mmCIF file of C-alpha atoms in Angstrom:
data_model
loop_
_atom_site.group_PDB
_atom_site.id
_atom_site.type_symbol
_atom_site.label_atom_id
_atom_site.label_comp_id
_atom_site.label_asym_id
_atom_site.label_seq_id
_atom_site.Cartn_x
_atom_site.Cartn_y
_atom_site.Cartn_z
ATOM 1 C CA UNK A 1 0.000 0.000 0.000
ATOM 2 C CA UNK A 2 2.469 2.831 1.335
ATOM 3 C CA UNK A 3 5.834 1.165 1.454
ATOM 4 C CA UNK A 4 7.083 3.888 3.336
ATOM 5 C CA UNK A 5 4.876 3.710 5.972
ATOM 6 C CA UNK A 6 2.929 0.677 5.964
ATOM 7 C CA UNK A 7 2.024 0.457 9.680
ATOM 8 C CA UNK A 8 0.666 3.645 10.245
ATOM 9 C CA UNK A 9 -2.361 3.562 8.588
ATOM 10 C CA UNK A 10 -3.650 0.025 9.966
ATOM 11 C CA UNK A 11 -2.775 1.638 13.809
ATOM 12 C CA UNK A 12 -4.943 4.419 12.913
ATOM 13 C CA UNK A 13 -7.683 2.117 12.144
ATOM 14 C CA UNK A 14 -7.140 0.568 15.279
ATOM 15 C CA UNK A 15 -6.886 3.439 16.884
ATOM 16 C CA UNK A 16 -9.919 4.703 15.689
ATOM 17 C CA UNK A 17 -11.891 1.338 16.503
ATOM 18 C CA UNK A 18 -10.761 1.893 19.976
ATOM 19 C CA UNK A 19 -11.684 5.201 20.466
ATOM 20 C CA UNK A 20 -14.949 4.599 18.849
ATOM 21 C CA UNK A 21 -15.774 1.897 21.153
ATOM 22 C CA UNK A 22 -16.121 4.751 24.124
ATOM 23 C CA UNK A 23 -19.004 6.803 22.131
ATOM 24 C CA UNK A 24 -21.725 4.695 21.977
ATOM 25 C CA UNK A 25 -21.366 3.536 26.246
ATOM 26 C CA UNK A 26 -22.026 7.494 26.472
ATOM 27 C CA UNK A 27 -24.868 7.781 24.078
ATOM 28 C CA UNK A 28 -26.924 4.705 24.587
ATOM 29 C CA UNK A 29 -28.843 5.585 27.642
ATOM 30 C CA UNK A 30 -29.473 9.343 26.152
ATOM 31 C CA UNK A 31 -30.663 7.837 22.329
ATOM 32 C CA UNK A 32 -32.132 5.277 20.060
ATOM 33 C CA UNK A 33 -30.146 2.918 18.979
ATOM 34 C CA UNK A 34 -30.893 3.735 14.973
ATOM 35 C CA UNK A 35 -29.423 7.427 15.567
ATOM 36 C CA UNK A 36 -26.501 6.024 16.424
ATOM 37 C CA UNK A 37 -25.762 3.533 13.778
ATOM 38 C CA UNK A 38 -26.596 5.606 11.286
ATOM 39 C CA UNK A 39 -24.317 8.535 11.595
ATOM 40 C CA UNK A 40 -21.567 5.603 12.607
ATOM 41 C CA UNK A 41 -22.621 4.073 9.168
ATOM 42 C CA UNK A 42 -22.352 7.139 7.523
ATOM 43 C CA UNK A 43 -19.027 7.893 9.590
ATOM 44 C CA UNK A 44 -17.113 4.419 8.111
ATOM 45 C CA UNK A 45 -18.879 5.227 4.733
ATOM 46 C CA UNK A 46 -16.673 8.510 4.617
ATOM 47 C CA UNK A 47 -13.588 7.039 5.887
ATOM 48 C CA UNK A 48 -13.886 4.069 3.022
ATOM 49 C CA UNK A 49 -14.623 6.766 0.350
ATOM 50 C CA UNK A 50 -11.875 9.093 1.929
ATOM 51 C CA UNK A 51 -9.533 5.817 1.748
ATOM 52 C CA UNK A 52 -10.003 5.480 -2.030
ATOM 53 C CA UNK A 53 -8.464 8.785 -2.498
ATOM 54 C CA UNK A 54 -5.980 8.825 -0.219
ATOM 55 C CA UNK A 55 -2.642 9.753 -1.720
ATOM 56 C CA UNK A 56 -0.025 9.114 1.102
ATOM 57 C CA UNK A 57 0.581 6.901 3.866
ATOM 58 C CA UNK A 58 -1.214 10.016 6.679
ATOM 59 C CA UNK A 59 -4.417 10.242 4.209
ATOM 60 C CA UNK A 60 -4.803 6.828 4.321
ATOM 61 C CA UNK A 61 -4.672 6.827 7.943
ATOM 62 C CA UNK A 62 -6.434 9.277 8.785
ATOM 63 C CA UNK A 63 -8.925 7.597 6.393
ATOM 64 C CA UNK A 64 -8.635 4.297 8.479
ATOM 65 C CA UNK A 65 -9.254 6.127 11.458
ATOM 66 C CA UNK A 66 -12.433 7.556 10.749
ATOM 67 C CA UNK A 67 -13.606 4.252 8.967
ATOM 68 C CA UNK A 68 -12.957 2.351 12.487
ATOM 69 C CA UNK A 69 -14.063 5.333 14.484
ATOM 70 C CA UNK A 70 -17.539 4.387 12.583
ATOM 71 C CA UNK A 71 -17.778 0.974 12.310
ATOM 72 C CA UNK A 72 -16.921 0.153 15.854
ATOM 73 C CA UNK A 73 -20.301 0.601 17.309
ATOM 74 C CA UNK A 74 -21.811 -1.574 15.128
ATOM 75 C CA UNK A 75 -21.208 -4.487 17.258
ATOM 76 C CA UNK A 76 -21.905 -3.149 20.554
ATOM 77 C CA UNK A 77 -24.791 -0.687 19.858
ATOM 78 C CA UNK A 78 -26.156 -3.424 18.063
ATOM 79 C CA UNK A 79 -25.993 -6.279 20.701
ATOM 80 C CA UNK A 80 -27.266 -3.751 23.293
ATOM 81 C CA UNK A 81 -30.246 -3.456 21.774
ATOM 82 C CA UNK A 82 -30.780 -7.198 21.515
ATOM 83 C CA UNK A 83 -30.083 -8.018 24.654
ATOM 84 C CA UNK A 84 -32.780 -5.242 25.799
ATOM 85 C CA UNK A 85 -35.290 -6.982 23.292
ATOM 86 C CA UNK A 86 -34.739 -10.109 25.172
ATOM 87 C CA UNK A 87 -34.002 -9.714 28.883
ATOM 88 C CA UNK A 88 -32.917 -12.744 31.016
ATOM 89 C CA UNK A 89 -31.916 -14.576 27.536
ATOM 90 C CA UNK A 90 -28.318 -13.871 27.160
ATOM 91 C CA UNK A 91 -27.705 -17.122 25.840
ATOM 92 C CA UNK A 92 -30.142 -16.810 23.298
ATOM 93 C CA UNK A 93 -28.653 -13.326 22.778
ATOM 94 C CA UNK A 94 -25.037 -15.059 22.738
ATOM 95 C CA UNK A 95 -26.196 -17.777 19.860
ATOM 96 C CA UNK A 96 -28.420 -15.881 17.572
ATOM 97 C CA UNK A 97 -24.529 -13.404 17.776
ATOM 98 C CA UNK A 98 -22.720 -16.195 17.013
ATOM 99 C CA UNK A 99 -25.143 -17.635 14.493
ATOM 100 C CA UNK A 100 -25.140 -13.699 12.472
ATOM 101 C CA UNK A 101 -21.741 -12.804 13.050
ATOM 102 C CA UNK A 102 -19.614 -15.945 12.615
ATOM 103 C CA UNK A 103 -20.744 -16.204 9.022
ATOM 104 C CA UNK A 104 -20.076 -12.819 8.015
ATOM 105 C CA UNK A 105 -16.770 -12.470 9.462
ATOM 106 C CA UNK A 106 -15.744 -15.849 7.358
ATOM 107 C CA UNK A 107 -17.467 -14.873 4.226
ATOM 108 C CA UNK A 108 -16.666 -10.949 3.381
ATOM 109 C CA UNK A 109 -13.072 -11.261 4.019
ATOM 110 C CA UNK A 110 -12.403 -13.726 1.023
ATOM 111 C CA UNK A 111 -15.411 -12.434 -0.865
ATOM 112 C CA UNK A 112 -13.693 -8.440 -0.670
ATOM 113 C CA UNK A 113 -10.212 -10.435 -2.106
ATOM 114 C CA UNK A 114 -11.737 -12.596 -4.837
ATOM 115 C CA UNK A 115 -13.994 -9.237 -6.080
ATOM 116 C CA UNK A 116 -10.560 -7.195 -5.786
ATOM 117 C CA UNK A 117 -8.835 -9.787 -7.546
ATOM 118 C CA UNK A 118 -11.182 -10.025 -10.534
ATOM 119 C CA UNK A 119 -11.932 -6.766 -10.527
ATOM 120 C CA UNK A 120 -9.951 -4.492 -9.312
ATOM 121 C CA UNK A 121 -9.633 -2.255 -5.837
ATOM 122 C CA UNK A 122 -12.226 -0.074 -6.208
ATOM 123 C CA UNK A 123 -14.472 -3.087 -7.047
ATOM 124 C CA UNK A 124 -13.181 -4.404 -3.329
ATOM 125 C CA UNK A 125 -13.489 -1.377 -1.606
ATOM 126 C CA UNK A 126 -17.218 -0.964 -2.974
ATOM 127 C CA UNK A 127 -18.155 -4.417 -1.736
ATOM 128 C CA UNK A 128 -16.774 -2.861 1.749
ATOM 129 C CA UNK A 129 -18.754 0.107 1.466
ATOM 130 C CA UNK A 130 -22.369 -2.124 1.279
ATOM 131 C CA UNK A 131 -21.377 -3.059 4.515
ATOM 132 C CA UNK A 132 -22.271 0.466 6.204
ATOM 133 C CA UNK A 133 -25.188 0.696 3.499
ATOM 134 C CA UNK A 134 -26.790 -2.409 4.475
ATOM 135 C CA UNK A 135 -26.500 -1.597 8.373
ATOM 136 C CA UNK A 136 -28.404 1.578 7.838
ATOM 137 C CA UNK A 137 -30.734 -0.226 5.461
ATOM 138 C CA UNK A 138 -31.662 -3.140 7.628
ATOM 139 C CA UNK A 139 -32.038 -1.355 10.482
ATOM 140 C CA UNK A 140 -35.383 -2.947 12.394
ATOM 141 C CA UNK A 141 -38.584 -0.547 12.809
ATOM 142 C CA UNK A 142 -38.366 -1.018 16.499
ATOM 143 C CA UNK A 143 -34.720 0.499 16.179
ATOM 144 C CA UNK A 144 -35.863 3.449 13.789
ATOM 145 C CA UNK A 145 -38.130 5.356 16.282
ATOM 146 C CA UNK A 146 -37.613 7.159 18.977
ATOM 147 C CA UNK A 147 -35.321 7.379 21.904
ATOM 148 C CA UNK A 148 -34.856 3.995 24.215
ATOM 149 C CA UNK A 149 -37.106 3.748 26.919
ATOM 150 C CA UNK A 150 -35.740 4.245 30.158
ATOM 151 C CA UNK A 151 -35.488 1.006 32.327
#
């Protein structure tokens, strides 16, 4: 990618994951879950697109940052909200994870390399960039209204 500084921009990313694991513990109790994901969505969407034009080992992380910034509350935001769906059923919370997750997680990686591979980067990077599109678009009823109810 940037031989000169190849580690820089995947720390960023990290980086940004990490630091966009402490937003959403802040903003749960005070919003719905859907206007949280959404601007995260929105958020990675920008750092992806901001990644395809980066020029330079710093543009692409600062790129990476914002795209992990985003995409970091997915997980949690999302499996919040489940578990308050179902209360007293973490293990049903912890299997229907497992059964969504685990499949994803084995399938985009090698599907992102073969579409990259027969089609070029920008063909890859667009496959990544459905993933933030399809978060917003699936995005339950229940989850699209209103603020969480208090407990």
């Amino acid at each position: 990618m940037y031989k000169s500084q190849p580690g820089l921009p995947i720390g960023a990313g990290v980086a940004g994951a990490m630091a966009g694991l402490l937003v959403p513990d802040r903003l749960v109790p005070r919003m719905a879950p859907a206007a949280i994901l959404r601007p995260a969505s929105l958020l990675a969407l920008a750092g992806l697109g901001t990644l395809l034009l980066a020029r330079s080992g710093p543009a692409a992380a600062a790129a990476l940052f914002v795209t992990g910034l985003g995409a970091s509350a997915w997980y949690p935001v999302a499996s919040g909200e489940i578990y308050r769906l179902l209360p007293g059923r973490s293990g049903a919370v912890h299997a229907l994870s497992v059964l969504l997750v685990t499949p994803v997680s084995l399938t985009v990686p090698p599907l992102v390399g073969l579409v990259a591979n027969g089609h070029g980067i920008l063909a890859g990077m667009a496959v990544l960039a459905a993933a933030p599109l399809l978060a917003m678009a699936v995005l339950p009823p229940r989850l699209r209204l209103g603020p969480t109810p208090p407990p």
